[in-house]
Short mmCIF file of C-alpha atoms in Angstrom, two decimals:
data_model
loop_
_atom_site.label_atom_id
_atom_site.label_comp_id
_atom_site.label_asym_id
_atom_site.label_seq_id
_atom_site.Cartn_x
_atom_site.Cartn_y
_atom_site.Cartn_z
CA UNK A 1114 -28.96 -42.00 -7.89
CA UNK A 1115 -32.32 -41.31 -7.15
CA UNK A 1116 -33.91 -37.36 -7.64
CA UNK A 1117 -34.42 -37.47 -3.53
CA UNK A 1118 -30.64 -37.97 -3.25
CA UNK A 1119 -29.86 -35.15 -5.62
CA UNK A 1120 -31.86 -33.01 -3.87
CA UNK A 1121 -30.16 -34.22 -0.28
CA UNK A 1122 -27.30 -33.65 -1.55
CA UNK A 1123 -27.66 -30.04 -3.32
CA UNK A 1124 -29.58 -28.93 -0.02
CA UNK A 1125 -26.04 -30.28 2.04
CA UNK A 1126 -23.70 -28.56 0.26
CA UNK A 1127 -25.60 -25.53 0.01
CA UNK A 1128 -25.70 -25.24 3.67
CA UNK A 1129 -22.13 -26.08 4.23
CA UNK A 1130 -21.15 -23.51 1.84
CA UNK A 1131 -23.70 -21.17 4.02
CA UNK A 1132 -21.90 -21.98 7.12
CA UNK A 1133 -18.40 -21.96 5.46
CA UNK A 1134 -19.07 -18.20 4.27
CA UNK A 1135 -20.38 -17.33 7.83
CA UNK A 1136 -17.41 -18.73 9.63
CA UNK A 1137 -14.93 -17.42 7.25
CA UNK A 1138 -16.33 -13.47 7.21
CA UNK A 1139 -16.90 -14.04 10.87
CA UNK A 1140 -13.20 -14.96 11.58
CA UNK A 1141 -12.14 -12.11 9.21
CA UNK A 1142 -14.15 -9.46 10.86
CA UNK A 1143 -12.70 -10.83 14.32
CA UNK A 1144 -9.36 -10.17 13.69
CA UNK A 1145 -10.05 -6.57 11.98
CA UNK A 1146 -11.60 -6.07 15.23
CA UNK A 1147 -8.92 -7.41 17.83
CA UNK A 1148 -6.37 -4.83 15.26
CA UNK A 1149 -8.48 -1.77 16.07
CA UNK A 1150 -8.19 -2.51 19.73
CA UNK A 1151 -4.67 -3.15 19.38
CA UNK A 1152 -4.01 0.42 17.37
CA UNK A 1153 -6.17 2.17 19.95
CA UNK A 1154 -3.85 1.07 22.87
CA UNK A 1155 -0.85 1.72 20.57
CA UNK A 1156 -2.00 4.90 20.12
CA UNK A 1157 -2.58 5.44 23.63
CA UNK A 1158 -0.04 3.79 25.33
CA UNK A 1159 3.05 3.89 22.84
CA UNK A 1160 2.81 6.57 20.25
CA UNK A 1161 4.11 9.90 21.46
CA UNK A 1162 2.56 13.45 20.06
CA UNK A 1163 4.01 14.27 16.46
CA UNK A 1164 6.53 17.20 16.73
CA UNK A 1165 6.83 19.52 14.83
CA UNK A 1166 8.99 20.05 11.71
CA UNK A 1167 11.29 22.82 13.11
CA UNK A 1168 11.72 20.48 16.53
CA UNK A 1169 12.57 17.31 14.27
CA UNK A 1170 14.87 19.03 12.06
CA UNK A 1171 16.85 20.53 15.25
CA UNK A 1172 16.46 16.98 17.16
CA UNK A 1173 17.83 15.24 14.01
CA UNK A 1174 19.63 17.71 11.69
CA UNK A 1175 22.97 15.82 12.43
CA UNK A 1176 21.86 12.28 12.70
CA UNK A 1177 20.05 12.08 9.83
CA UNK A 1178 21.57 9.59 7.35
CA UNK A 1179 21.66 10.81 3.75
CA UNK A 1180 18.68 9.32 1.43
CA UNK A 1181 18.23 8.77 -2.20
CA UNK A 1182 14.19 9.02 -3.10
CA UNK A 1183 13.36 7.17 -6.04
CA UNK A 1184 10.55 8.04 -7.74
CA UNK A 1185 9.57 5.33 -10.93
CA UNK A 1186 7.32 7.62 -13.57
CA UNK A 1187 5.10 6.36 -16.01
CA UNK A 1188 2.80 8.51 -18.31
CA UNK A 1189 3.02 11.20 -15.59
CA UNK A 1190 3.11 14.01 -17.47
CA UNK A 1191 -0.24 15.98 -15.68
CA UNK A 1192 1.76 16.05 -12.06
CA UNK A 1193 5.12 14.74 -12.78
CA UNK A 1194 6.81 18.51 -11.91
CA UNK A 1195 4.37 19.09 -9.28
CA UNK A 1196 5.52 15.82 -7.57
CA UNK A 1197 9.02 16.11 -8.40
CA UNK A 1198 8.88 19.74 -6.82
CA UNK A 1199 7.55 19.07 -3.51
CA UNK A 1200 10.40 16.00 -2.96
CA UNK A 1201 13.43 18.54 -3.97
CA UNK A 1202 11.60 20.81 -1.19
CA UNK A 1203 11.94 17.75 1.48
CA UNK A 1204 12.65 19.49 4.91
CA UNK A 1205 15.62 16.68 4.99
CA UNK A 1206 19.47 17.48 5.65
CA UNK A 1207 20.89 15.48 2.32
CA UNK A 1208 18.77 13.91 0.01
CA UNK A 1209 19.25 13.24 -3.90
CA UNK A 1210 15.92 12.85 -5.87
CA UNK A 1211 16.19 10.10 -8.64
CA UNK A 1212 13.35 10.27 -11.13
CA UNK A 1213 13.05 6.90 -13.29
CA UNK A 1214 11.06 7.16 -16.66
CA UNK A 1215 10.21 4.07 -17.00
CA UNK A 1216 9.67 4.67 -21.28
CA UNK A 1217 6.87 7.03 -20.77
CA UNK A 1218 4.60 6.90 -23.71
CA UNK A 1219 3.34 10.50 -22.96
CA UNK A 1220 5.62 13.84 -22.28
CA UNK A 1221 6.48 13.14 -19.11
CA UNK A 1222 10.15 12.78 -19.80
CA UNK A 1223 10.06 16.57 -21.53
CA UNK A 1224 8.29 17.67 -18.76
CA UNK A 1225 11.02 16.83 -16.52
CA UNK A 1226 13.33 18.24 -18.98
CA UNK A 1227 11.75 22.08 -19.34
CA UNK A 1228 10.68 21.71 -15.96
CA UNK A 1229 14.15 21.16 -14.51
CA UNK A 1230 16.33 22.53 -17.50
CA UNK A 1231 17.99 19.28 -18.06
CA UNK A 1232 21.02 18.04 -19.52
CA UNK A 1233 22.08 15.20 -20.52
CA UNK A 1234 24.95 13.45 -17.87
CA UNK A 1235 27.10 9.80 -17.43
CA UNK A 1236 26.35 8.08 -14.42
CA UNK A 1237 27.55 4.89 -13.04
CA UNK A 1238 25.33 2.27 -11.47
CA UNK A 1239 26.98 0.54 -8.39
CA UNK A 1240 24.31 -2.08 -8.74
CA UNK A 1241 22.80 -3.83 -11.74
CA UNK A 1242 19.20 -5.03 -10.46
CA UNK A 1243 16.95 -4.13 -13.56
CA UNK A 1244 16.51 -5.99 -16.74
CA UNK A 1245 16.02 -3.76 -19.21
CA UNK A 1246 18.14 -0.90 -21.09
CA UNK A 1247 19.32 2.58 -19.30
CA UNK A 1248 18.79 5.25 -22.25
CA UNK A 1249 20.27 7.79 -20.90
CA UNK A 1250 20.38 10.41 -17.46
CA UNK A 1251 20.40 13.59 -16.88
CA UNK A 1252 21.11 16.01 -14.09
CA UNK A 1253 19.56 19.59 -13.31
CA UNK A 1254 21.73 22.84 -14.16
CA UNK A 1255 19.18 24.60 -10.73
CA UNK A 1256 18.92 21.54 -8.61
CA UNK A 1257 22.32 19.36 -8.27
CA UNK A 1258 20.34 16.84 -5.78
CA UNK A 1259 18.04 16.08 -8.72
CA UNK A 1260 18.76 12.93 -11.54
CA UNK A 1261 16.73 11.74 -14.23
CA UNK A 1262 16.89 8.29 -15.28
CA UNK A 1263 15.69 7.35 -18.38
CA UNK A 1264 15.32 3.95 -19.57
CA UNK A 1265 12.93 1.39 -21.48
CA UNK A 1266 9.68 0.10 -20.23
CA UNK A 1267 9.85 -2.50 -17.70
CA UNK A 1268 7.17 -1.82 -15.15
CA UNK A 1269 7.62 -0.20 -11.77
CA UNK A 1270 9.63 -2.73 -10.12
CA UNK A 1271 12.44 -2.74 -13.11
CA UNK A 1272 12.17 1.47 -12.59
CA UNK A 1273 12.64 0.86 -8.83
CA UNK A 1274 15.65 -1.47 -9.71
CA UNK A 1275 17.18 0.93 -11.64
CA UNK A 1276 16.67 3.39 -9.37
CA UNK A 1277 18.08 1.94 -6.46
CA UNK A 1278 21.66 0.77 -8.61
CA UNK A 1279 22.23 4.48 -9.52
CA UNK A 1280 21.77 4.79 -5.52
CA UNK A 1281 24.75 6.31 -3.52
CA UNK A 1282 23.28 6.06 0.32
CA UNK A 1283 22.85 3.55 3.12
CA UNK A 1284 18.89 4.38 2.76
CA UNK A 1285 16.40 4.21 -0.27
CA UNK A 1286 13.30 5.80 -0.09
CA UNK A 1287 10.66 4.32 -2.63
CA UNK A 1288 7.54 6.58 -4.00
CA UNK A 1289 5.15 6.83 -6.70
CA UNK A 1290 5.53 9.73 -8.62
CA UNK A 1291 2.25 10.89 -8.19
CA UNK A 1292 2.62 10.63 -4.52
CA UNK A 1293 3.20 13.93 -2.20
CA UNK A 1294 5.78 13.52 0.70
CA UNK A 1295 4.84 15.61 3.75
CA UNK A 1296 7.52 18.26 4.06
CA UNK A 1297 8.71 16.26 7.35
CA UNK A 1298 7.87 12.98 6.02
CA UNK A 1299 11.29 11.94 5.75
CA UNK A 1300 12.43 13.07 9.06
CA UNK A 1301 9.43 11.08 10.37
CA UNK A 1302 10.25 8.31 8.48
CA UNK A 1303 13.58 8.03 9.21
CA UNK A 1304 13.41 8.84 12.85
CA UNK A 1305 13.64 5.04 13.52
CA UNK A 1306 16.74 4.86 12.14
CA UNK A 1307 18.70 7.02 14.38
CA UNK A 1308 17.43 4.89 16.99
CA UNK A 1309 18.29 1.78 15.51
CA UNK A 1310 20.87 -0.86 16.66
CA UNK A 1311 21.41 -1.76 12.46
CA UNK A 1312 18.63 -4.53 12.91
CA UNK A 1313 15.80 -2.40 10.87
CA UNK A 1314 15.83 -2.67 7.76
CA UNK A 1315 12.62 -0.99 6.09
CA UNK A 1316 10.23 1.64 7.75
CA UNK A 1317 6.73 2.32 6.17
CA UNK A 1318 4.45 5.36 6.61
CA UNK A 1319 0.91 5.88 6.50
CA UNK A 1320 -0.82 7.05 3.06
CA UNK A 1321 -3.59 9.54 2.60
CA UNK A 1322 -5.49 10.28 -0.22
CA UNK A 1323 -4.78 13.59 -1.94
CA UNK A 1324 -8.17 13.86 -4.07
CA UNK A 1325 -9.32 16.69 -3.60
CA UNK A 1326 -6.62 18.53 -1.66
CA UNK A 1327 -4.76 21.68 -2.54
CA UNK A 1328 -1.38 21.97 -4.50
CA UNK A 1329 0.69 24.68 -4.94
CA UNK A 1330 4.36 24.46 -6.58
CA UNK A 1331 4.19 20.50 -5.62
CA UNK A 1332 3.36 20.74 -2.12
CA UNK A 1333 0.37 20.09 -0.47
CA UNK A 1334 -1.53 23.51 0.57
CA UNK A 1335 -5.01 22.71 1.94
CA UNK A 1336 -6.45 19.40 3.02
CA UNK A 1337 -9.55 18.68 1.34
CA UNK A 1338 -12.38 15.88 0.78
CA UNK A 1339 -13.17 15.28 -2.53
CA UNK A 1340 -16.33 15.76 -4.43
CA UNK A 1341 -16.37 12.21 -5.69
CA UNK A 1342 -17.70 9.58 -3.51
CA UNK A 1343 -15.35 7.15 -4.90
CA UNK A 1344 -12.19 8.87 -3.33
CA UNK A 1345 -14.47 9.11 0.07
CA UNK A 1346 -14.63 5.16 -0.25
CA UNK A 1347 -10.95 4.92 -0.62
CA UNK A 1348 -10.30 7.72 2.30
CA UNK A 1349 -11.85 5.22 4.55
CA UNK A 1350 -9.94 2.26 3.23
CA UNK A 1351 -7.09 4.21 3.30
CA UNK A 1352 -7.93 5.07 7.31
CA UNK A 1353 -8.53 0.84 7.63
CA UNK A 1354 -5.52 0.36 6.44
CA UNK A 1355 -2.87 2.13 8.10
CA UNK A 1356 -4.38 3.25 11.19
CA UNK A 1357 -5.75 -0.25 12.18
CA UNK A 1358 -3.96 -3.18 10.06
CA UNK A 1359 -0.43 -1.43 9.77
CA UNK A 1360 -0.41 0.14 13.53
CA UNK A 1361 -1.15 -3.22 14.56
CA UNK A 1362 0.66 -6.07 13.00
CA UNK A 1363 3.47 -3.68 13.62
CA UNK A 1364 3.31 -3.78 16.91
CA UNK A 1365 3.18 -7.71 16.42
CA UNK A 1366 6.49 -7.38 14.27
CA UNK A 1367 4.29 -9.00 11.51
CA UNK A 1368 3.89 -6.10 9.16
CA UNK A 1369 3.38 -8.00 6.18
CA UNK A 1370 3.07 -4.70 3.26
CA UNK A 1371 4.79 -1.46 2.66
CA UNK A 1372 2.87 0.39 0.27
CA UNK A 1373 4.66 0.83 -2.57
CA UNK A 1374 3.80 4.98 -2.71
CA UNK A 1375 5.90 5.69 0.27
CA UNK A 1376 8.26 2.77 1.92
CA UNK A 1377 12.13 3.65 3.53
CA UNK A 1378 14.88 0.57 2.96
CA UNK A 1379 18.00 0.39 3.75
CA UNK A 1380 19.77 0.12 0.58
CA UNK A 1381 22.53 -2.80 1.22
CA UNK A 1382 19.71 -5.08 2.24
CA UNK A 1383 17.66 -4.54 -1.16
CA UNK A 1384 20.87 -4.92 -2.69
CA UNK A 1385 21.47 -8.23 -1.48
CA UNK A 1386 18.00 -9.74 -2.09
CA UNK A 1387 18.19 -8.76 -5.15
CA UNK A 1388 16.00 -5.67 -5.35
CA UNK A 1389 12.28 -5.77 -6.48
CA UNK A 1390 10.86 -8.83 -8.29
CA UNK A 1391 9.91 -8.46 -12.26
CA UNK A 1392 7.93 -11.70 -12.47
CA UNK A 1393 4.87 -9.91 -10.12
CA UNK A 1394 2.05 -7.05 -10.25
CA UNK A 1395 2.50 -7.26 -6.33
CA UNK A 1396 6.15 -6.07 -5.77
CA UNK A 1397 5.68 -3.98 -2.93
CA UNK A 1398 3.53 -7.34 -0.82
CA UNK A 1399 6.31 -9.86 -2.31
CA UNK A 1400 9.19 -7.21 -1.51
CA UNK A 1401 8.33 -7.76 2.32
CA UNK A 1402 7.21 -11.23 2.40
CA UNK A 1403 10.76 -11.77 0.85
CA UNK A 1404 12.50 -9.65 3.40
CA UNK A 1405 10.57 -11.40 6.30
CA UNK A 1406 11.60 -15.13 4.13
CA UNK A 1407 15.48 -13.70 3.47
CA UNK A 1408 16.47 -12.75 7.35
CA UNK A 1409 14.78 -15.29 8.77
CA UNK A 1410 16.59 -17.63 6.29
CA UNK A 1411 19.95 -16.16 7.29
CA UNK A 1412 19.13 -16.06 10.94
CA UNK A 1413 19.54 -12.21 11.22
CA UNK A 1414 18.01 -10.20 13.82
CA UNK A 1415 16.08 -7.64 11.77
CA UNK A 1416 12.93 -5.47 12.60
CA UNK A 1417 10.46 -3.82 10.29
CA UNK A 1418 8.52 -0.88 11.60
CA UNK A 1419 5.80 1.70 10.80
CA UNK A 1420 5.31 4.94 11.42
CA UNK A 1421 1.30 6.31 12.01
CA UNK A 1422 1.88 9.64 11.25
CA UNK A 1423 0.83 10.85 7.61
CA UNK A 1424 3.75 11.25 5.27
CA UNK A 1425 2.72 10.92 2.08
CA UNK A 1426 -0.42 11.74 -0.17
CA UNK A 1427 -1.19 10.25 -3.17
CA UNK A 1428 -3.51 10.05 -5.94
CA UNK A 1429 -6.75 7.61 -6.60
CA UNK A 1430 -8.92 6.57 -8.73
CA UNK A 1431 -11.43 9.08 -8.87
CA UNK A 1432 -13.68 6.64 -10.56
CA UNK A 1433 -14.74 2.77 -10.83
CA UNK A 1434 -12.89 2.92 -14.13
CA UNK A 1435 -9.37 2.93 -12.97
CA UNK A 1436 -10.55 1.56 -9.65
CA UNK A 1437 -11.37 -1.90 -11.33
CA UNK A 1438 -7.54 -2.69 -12.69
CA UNK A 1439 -5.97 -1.24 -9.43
CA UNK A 1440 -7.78 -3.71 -7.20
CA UNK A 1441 -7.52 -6.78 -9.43
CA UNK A 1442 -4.19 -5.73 -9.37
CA UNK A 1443 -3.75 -6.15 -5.74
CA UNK A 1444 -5.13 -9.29 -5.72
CA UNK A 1445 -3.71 -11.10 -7.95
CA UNK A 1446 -0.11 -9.77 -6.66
CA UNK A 1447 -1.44 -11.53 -3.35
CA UNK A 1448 -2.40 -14.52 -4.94
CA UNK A 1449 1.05 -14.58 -6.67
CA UNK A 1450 3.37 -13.80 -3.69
CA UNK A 1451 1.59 -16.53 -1.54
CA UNK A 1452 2.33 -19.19 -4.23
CA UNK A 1453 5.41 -18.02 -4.39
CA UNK A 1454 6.19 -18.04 -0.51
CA UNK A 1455 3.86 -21.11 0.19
CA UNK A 1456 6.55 -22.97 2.32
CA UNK A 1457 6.36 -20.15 4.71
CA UNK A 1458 2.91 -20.67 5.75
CA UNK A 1459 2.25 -22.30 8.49
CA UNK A 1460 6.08 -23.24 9.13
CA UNK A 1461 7.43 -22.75 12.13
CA UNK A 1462 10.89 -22.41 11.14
CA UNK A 1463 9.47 -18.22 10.66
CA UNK A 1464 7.99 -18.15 14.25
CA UNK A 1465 4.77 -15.51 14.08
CA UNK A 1466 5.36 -14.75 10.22
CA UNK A 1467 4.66 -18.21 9.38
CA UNK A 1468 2.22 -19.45 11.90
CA UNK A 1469 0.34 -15.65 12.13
CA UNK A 1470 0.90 -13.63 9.73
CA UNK A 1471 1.10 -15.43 6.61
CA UNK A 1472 -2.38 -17.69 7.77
CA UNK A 1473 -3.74 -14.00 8.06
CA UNK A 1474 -3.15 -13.36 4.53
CA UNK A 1475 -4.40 -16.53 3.19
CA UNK A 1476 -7.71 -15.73 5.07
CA UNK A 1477 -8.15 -11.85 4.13
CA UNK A 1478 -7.04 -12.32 0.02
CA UNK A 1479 -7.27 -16.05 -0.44
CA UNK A 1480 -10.62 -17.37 1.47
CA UNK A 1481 -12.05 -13.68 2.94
CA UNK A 1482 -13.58 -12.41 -1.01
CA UNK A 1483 -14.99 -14.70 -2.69
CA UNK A 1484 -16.77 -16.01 1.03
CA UNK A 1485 -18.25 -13.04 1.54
CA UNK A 1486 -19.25 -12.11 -2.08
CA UNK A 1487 -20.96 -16.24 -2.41
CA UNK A 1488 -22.78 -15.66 1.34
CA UNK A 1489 -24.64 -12.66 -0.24
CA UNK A 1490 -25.93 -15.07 -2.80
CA UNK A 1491 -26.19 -18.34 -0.57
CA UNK A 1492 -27.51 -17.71 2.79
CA UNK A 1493 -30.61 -15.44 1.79
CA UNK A 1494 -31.35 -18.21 -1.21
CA UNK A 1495 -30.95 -21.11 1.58
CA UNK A 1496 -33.20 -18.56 3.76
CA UNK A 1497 -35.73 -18.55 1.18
CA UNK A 1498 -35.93 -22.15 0.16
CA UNK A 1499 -36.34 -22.82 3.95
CA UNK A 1500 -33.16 -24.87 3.82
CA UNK A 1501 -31.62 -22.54 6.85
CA UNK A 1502 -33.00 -20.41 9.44
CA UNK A 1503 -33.48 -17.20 8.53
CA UNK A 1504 -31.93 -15.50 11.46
CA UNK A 1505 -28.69 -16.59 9.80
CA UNK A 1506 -29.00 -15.19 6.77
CA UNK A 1507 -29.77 -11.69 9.47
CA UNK A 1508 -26.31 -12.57 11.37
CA UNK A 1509 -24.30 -12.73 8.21
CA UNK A 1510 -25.85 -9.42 7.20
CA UNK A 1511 -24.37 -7.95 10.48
CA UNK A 1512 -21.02 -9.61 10.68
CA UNK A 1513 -20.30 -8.66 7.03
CA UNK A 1514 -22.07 -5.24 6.85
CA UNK A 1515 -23.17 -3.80 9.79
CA UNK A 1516 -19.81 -4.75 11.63
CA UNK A 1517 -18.26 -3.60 8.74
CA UNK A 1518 -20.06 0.04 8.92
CA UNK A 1519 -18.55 -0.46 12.95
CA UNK A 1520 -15.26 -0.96 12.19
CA UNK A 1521 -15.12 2.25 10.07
CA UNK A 1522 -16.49 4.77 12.01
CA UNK A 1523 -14.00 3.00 14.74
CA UNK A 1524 -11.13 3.75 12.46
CA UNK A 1525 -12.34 7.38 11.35
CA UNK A 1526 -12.99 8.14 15.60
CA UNK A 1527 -9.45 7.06 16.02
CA UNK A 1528 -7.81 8.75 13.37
CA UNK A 1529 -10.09 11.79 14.74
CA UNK A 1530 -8.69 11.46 18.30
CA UNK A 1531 -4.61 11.09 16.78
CA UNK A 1532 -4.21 12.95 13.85
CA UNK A 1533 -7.09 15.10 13.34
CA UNK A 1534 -5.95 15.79 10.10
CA UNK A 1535 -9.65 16.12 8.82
CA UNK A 1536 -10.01 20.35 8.22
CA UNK A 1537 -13.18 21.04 8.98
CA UNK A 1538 -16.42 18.88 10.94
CA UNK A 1539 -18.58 18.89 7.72
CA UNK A 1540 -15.44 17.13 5.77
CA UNK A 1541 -15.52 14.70 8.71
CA UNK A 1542 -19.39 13.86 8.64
CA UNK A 1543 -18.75 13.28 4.68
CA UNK A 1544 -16.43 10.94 5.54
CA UNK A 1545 -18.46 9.62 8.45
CA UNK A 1546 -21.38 8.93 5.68
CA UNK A 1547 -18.96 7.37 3.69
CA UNK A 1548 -17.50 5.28 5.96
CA UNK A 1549 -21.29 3.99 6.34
CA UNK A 1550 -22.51 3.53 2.50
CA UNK A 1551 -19.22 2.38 1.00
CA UNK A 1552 -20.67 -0.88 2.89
CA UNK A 1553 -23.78 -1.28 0.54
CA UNK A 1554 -22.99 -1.62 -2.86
CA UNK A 1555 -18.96 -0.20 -3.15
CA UNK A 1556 -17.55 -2.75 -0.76
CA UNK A 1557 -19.71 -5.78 -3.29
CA UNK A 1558 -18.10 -4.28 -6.51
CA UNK A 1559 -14.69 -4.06 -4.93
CA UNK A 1560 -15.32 -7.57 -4.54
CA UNK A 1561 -16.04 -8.51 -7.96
CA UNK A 1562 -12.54 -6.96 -9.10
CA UNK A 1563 -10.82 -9.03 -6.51
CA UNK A 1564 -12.36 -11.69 -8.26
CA UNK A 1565 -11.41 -10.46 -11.29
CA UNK A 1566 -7.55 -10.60 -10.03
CA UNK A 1567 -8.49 -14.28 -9.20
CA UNK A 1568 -8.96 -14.63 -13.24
CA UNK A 1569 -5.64 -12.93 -14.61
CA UNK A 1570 -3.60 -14.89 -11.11
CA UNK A 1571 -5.20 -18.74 -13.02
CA UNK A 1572 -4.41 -17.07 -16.48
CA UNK A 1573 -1.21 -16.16 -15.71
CA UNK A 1574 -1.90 -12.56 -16.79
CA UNK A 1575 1.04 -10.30 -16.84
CA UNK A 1576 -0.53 -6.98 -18.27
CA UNK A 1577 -0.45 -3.82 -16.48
CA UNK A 1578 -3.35 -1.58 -16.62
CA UNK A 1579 -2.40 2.12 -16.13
CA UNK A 1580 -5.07 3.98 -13.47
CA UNK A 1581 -6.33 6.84 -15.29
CA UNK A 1582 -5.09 10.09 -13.29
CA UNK A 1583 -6.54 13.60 -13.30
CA UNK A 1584 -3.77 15.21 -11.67
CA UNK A 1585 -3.70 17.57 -8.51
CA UNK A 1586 -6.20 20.30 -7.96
CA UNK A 1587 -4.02 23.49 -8.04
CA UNK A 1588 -4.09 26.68 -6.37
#
């Protein structure tokens, strides 16, 4: 092979991994645009104006099926008793709390014990789902709705488990115990329910970020913005998220992901799959993807819905430390459940899951990061070296960037327009100038940790990095 073929072929396959990165980003981008259309006529057509808490609680006071909210803890010790607080204040007719220490290196489990003047109790699991030892429980001589679980170290989803087999109602409500319930949030979420025909089976509820918000005896006091800009980043994300991917694959009756800091089951169907999976860092993507896989296996009529109103708050990462293990995290629990579920995609046998949604997922956390994160690299290089035009190297700019600023500032006008749960118009132009910058320079890094989940998914990594926490800003 002569140096002139070399050459040829280097120059060809740097230009059809050019246009590969275009098309792929482009495709991406499409489809987060055709979602925010489809939220903004949900919003406008189908969702009906959030009622108050005093108006649900009279509306539902009586229908309201009892739920158990389980709450795995891990080194939680800076907001544990805030968090556990606000969920025994839950403006909800019967609910049990059921804290899981999940071997807590740190003091949250004495927390919970001066906190909540503990003492030590038997109780029975109707359902063995975890795989590691129960050490003990305890129940609260103030607050009789309120059980501590302690048990050995087996990672959220054995906590959940455990959780859900000490369990005693027809619906499970699963949190992270940093996370904040809106004082209605149950109600909210559970309003589906009392309207259901016993075909849903899981209800999720959108997530804000709690970073610099107020807290006052574990409930939230004052909605704030934090100083940070790395919260800001995740505020919008957050707003992407929920308000535009979940409102709309909802609607499609393809929501693929509950978030695993707020998500409503009903308990006998959890039981029956089996509960949470150990083997993953992605329970709460696998969880659904299994749920979708498991009634569509038994040929059960089953719905999963979402509800757009805020119910929950919950910590971030305040900085890229803590940020970095999070989103590798996330991908490689991606990368894991769509091995795992591989059959499904593209089968037909699981109608729009197969052929839609799980494609979808393949192109956003299989082909979507590393495209866009080699097209920075490629297209300007095969600009430069006169190998492409560089009006395409311009284009994938704006499809990946500037289309990217769009579809933010489309989200944050939206929430705007629905919510409004922004206090004041300077907190909303912070977030507006977020919603712009996160795309040069935070949106490339969280790229590089997706990448980095692409490592530990090949190397079979099974570690767990803890996020490093600063607790709630108190009043």
């Amino acid at each position: 092979m002569t140096w002139t073929s070399v050459l040829n072929f280097t120059a060809t396959s740097i230009l059809w991994i050019a246009f590969a990165c275009f098309i792929v980003v482009a495709l991406r981008n499409i489809i987060a645009l055709a979602q925010l259309l489809v939220a903004a006529w949900v919003f406008m057509t189908r969702v009906r104006p959030s009622a108050g808490a005093r108006d649900l609680w009279d509306r539902y006071a009586d229908l309201s099926p009892p739920i158990s909210v389980i709450a795995p803890a891990y080194n939680e010790e800076l907001s544990i008793v805030q968090s556990v607080k606000a969920l025994l204040a839950l403006e909800y007719p019967e609910h049990e709390i059921i804290v899981v220490n999940d071997g807590s290196k740190d003091d949250t489990l004495g927390e919970l014990l001066r906190g909540f003047d503990m003492y030590e109790t038997k109780r029975t699991q109707i359902a063995l789902l975890q795989k590691t030892r129960i050490l003990a429980t305890y129940r609260s001589r103030r607050y009789p709705n309120l059980l501590v679980v302690d048990k050995e170290n087996g990672r959220k989803a054995d906590a959940a488990n455990a959780g859900i087999g000490f369990a005693r109602t027809p619906l499970v409500c699963v949190i992270d115990a940093d996370s904040i319930i809106e004082p209605d949030g149950l109600l909210r979420a559970a309003e589906p329910f009392m309207y259901d025909d016993d075909s849903l089976v899981a209800v999720g509820g959108a997530i804000r970020i709690a970073n610099g918000c107020t807290v006052r005896g574990g409930s939230l006091q004052k909605v704030g913005i934090a100083e940070e800009m790395v919260p800001r980043f995740q505020i919008v994300e957050y707003l992407r998220a929920f308000l535009m991917n979940r409102v709309a694959n909802a609607h499609r009756n393809t929501l693929m992901l509950i978030s695993g800091a707020f998500g409503l089951f009903r308990r006998s169907t959890l039981v029956e799959m089996g509960g949470y999976r150990h083997d993953t860092v992605g329970e709460d993507l696998e969880l659904v993807v299994r749920m979708h896989r498991f009634m569509r296996d038994n040929n059960r009529k089953y719905r999963i819905a979402f509800v757009p109103d805020i119910v929950c708050w919950t910590e971030a990462p305040a900085a890229l430390r803590g940020l970095d293990n999070q989103r590798a995290r996330w991908q490689q629990g991606a990368l894991e459940t769509l091995q795992r579920h591989r059959r499904m995609i593209g089968n037909p046998r699981y109608g729009r899951i197969g052929l839609i949604a799980m494609p979808q997922i393949v192109l956003e956390d299989v082909l979507g990061p590393p495209a866009e994160l080699v097209g920075y690299l490629v297209l300007p290089a095969a600009a430069i070296l006169g190998l492409l035009d560089p009006m395409m190297a311009i284009a994938f700019f704006f499809v990946s960037v500037v289309f990217g600023c769009a579809l933010s500032v489309g989200t944050l006008v939206l929430e705007e327009q629905q919510l409004r749960r922004t206090p004041t118009a300077k907190d909303l132009l912070r977030v507006g100038v977020a919603a712009v910058i996160e795309n040069f320079g935070y949106r490339q890094i969280n790229l590089w940790y997706r990448l980095t989940g692409f490592r530990r998914y090949f190397r079979k990594e099974n570690s767990w990095a803890a996020v490093p926490r600063v607790g709630f800003t108190t009043a």
